[in-house]
Short mmCIF file of C-alpha atoms in Angstrom, two decimals:
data_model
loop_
_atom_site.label_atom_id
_atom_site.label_comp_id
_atom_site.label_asym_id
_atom_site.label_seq_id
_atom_site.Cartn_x
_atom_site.Cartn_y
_atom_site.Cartn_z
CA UNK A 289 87.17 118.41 83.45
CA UNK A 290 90.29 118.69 85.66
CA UNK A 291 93.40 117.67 84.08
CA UNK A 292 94.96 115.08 86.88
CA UNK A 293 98.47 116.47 85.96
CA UNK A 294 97.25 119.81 87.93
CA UNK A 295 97.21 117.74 91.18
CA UNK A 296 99.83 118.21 93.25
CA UNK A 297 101.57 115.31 95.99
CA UNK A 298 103.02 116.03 99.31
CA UNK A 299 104.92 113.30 100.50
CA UNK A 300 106.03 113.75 103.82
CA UNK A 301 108.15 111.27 105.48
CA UNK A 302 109.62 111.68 108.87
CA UNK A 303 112.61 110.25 109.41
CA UNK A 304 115.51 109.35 112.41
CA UNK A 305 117.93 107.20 112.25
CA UNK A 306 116.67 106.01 108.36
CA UNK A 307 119.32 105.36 106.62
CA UNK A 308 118.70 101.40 106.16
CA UNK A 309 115.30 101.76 104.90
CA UNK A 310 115.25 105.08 103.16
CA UNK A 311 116.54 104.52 99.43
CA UNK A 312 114.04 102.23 98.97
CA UNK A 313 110.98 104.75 99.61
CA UNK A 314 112.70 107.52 97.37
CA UNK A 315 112.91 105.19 95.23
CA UNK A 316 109.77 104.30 95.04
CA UNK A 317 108.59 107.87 94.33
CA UNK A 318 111.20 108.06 91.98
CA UNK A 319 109.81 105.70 89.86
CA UNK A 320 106.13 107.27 90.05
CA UNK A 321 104.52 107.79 86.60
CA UNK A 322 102.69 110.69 88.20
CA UNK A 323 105.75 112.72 89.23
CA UNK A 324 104.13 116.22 90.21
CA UNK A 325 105.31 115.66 93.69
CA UNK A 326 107.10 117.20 95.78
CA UNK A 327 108.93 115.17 98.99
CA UNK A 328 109.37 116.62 102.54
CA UNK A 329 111.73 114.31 104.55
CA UNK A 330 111.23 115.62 107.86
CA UNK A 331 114.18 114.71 109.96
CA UNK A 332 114.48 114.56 113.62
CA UNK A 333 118.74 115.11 114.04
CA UNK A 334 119.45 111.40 113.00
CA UNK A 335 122.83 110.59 113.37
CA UNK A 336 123.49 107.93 110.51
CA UNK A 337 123.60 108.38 106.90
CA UNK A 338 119.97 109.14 106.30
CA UNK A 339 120.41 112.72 105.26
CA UNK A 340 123.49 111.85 103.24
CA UNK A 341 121.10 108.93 101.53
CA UNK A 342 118.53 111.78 101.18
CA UNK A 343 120.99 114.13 99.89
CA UNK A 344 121.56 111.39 96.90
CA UNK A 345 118.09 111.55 95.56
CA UNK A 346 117.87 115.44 94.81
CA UNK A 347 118.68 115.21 91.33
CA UNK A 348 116.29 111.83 90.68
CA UNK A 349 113.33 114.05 92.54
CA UNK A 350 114.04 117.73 91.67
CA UNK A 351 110.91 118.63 94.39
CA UNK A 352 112.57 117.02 97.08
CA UNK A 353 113.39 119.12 100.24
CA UNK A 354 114.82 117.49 103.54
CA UNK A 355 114.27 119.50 107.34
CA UNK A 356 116.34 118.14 109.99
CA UNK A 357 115.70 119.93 113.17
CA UNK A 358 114.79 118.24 116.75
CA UNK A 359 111.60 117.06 117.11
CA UNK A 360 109.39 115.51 119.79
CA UNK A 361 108.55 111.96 117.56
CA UNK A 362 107.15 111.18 114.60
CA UNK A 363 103.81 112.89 114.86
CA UNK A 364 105.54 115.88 115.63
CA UNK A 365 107.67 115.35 112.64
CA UNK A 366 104.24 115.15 110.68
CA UNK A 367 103.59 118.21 111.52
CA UNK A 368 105.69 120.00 110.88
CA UNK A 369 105.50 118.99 107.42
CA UNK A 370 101.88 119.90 107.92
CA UNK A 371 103.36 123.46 107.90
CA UNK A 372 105.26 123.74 104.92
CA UNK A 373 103.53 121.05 102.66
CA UNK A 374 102.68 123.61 99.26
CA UNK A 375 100.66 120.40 97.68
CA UNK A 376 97.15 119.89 96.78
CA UNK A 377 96.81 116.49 98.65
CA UNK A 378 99.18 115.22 101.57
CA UNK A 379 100.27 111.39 102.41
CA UNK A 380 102.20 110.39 104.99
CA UNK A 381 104.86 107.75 104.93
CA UNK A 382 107.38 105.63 107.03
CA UNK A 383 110.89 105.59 105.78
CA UNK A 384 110.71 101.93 105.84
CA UNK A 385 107.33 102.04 103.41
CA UNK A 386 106.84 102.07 99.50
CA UNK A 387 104.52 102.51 97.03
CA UNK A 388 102.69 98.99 95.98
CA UNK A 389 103.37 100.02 92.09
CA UNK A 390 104.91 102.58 89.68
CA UNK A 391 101.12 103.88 89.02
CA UNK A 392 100.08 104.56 92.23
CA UNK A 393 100.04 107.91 92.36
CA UNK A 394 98.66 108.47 88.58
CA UNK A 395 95.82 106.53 89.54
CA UNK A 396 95.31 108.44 92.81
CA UNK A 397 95.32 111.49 90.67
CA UNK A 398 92.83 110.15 88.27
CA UNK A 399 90.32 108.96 91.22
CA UNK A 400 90.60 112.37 92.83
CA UNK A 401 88.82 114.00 89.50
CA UNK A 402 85.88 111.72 90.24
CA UNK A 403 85.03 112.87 93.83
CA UNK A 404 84.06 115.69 96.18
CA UNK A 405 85.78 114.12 99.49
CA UNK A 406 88.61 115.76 101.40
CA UNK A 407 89.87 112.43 102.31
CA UNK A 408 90.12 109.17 99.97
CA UNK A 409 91.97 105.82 101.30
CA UNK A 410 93.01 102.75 99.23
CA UNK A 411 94.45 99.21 101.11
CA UNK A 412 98.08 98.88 102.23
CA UNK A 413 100.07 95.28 101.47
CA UNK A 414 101.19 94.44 105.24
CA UNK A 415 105.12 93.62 105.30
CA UNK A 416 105.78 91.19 108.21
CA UNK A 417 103.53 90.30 110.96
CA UNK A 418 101.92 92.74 113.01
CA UNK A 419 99.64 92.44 116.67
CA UNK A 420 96.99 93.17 113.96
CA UNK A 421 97.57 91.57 110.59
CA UNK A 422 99.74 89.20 109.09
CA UNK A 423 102.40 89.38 106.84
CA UNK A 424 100.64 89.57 103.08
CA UNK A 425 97.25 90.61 104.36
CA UNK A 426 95.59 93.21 102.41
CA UNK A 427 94.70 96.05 104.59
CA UNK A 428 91.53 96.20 104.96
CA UNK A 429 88.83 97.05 102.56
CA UNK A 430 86.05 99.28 103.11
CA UNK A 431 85.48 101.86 106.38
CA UNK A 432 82.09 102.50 108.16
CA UNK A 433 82.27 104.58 111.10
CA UNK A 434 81.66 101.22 113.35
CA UNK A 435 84.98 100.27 111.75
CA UNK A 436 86.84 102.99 112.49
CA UNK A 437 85.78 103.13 115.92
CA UNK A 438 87.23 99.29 115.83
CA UNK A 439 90.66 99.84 114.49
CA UNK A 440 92.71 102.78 112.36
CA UNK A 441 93.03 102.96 108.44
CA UNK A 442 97.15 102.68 107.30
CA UNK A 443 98.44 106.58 106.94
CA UNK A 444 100.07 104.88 104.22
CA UNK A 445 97.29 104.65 102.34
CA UNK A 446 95.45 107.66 102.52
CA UNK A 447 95.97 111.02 100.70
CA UNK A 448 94.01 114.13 102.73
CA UNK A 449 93.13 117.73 101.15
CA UNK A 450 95.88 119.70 102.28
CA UNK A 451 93.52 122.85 102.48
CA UNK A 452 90.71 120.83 104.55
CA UNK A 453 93.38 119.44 107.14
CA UNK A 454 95.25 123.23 107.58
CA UNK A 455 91.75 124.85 108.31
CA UNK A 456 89.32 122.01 109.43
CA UNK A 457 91.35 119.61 111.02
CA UNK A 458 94.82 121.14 112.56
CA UNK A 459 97.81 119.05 113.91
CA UNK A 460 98.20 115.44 115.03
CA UNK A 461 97.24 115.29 118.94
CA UNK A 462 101.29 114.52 120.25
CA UNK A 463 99.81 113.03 123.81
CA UNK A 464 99.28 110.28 121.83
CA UNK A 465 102.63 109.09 120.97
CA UNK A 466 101.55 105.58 119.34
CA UNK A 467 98.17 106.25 117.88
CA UNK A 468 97.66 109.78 116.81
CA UNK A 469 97.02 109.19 113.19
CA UNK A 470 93.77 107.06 114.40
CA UNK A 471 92.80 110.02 116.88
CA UNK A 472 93.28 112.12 113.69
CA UNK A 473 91.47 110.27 111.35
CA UNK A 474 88.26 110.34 113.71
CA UNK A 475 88.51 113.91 113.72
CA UNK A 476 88.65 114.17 109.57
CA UNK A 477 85.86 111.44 109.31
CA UNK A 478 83.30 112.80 112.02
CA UNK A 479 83.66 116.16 109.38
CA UNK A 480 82.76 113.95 106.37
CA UNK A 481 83.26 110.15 105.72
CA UNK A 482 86.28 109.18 103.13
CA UNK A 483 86.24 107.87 99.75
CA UNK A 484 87.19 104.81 98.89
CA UNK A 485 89.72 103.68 96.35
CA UNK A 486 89.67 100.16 95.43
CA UNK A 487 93.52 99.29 95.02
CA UNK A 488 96.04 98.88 97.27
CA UNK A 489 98.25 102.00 97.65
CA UNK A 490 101.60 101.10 99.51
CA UNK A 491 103.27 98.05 101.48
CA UNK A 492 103.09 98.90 104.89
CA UNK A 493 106.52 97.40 106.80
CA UNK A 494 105.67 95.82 110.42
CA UNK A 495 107.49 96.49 113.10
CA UNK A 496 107.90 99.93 113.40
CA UNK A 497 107.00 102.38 116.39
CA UNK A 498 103.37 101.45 116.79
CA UNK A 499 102.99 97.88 115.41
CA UNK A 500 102.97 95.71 118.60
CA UNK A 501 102.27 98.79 121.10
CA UNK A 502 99.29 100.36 123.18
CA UNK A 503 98.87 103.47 123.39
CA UNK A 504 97.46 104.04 127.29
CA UNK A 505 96.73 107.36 126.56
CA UNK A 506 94.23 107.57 123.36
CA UNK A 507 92.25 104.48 125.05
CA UNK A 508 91.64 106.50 128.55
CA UNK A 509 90.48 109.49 125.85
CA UNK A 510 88.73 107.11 123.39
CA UNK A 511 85.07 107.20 124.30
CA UNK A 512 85.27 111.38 125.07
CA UNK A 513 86.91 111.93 122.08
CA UNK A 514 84.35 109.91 119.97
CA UNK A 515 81.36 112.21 121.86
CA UNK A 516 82.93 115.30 121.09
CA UNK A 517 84.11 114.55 117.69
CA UNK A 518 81.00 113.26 116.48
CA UNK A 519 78.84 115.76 118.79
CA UNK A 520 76.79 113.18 120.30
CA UNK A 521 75.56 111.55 123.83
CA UNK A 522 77.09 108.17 125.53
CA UNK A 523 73.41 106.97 124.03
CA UNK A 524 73.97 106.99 120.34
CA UNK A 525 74.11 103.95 119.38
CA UNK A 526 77.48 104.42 117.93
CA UNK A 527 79.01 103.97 121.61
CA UNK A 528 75.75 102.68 123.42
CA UNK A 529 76.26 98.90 121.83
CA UNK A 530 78.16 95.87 123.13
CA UNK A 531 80.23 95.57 119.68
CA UNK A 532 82.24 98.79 120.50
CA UNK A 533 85.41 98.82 122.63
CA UNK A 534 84.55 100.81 125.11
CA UNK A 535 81.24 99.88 125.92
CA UNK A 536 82.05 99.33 129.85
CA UNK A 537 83.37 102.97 130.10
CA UNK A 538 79.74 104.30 128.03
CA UNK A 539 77.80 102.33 130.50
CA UNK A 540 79.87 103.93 133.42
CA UNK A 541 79.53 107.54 131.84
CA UNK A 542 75.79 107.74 131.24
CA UNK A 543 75.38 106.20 135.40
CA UNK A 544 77.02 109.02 136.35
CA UNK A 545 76.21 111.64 134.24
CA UNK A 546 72.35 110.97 133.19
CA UNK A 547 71.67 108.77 136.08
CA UNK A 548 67.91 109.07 135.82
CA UNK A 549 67.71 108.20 131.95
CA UNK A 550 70.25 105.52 132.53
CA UNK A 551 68.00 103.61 135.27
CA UNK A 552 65.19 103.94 133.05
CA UNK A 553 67.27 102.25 130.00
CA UNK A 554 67.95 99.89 132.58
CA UNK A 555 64.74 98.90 133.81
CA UNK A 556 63.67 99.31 129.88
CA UNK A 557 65.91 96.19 129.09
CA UNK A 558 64.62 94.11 131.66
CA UNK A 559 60.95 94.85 130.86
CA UNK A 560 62.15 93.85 127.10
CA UNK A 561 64.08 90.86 128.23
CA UNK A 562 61.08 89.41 129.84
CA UNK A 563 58.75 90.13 127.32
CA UNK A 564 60.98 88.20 124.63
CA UNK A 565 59.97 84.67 124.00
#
């Protein structure tokens, strides 16, 4: 059996502008059990104190290495530390995030003997209120892929296979500046569905970048990115349902593009609809 101690932790955590929030997420790694990690603060040119505050915690976290070059955003920041990452298993976290307890990552390293999947998730504790959770809630239990077509897991609490995401999966898409990590996880999910971890991973602090924002963008892409991903038809019942988002925009694709077999499903319903007492 794999000793868990051979597991190895990127944390990267893009940062600008940081330096009220920072301390507390090194610290939080600091005071890891599991401490064969190595941090990649990911800086985009911020012009407070966040790389002095970074600069603090090298001798607390030997492994911890700080880029500061311009960047387009956060996602771009991300990957970058895509690029030079050397761990086994990659996370993702805001400056402004910690982990829920000092045995988080231990017993993320002890789950990942147990399992085969290149992507496992746990729950996030939200920190103030969001547009999609309130402050306290528990974030949010188990995935199907009808969830995930609903709304995005927390990057905060999910740890991908470094490997599988360098040659399977490839950089976050940067046209979508509020919601790439939910554009992202589609693309690792429609490969192979995550594992679940039940424990809650990190608190997740509201009111950053994407809490209470749309991203135009990813929902004009949505429903072609979900056919391509998944390599199916605007008639799997995935998309061809009432219960998901973009059900409107399905409807609208398969009139134009199968017009025939949409008239029939059409005409189909009716027949059905009459039929039922």
């Amino acid at each position: 059996m794999e000793n868990n101690s051979s597991i190895t932790f990127s944390i990267i955590i893009p940062t600008f502008n940081s330096g009220k929030t920072l301390a507390t997420a090194l610290q939080s790694i600091e005071e890891q059990t599991y401490q064969n990690v190595e941090v990649r603060i990911m800086d985009g040119l911020s012009q407070d104190d966040t790389l002095v505050i970074a600069e603090a915690f090298r001798t607390q976290l030997p492994q911890l290495h700080i880029h500061s070059q311009k960047d387009q955003g956060i996602y771009d920041a991300m990957n970058k530390g895509i690029d030079v990452a050397k761990g086994d298993w990659l996370i993702f976290m805001g400056s402004d995030d910690r982990f829920y307890h000092t045995q988080v990552l231990e017993k993320v390293a002890d789950f990942l003997k147990t399992t085969t999947s290149k992507v496992v998730y746990g729950n996030a504790k939200i920190v103030g209120d969001t547009g999609w959770a309130k402050d306290g809630d528990i974030y949010d239990g188990v995935f199907t892929t009808q969830k995930l077509l609903q709304k995005n897991i927390c990057h905060q609490a999910i740890f991908y296979n470094t490997l599988f995401v360098k040659r399977e999966i490839g950089y976050f898409n940067l046209n979508y500046s509020k919601s790439s990590d939910w554009d992202f996880n589609l693309r690792c999910w429609a490969k192979q569905p995550f594992a679940y971890m039940d424990m809650v991973v990190a608190h997740f602090a509201a009111g950053g970048f994407s809490t209470h924002s749309n991203d135009t963008r990813i929902t004009e892409d949505f429903l072609d990115n979900v056919l391509q991903y998944f390599q199916i038809n605007p008639f799997h019942p995935l998309v061809n349902n009432p219960t998901f988002t973009f059900y409107r925009k399905t409807l609208a694709k398969q009139q134009k593009e199968y017009p025939f077999r949409y008239q029939w499903n059409q005409w189909w319903k009716r027949i059905k609809n009459k039929l039922t007492p």
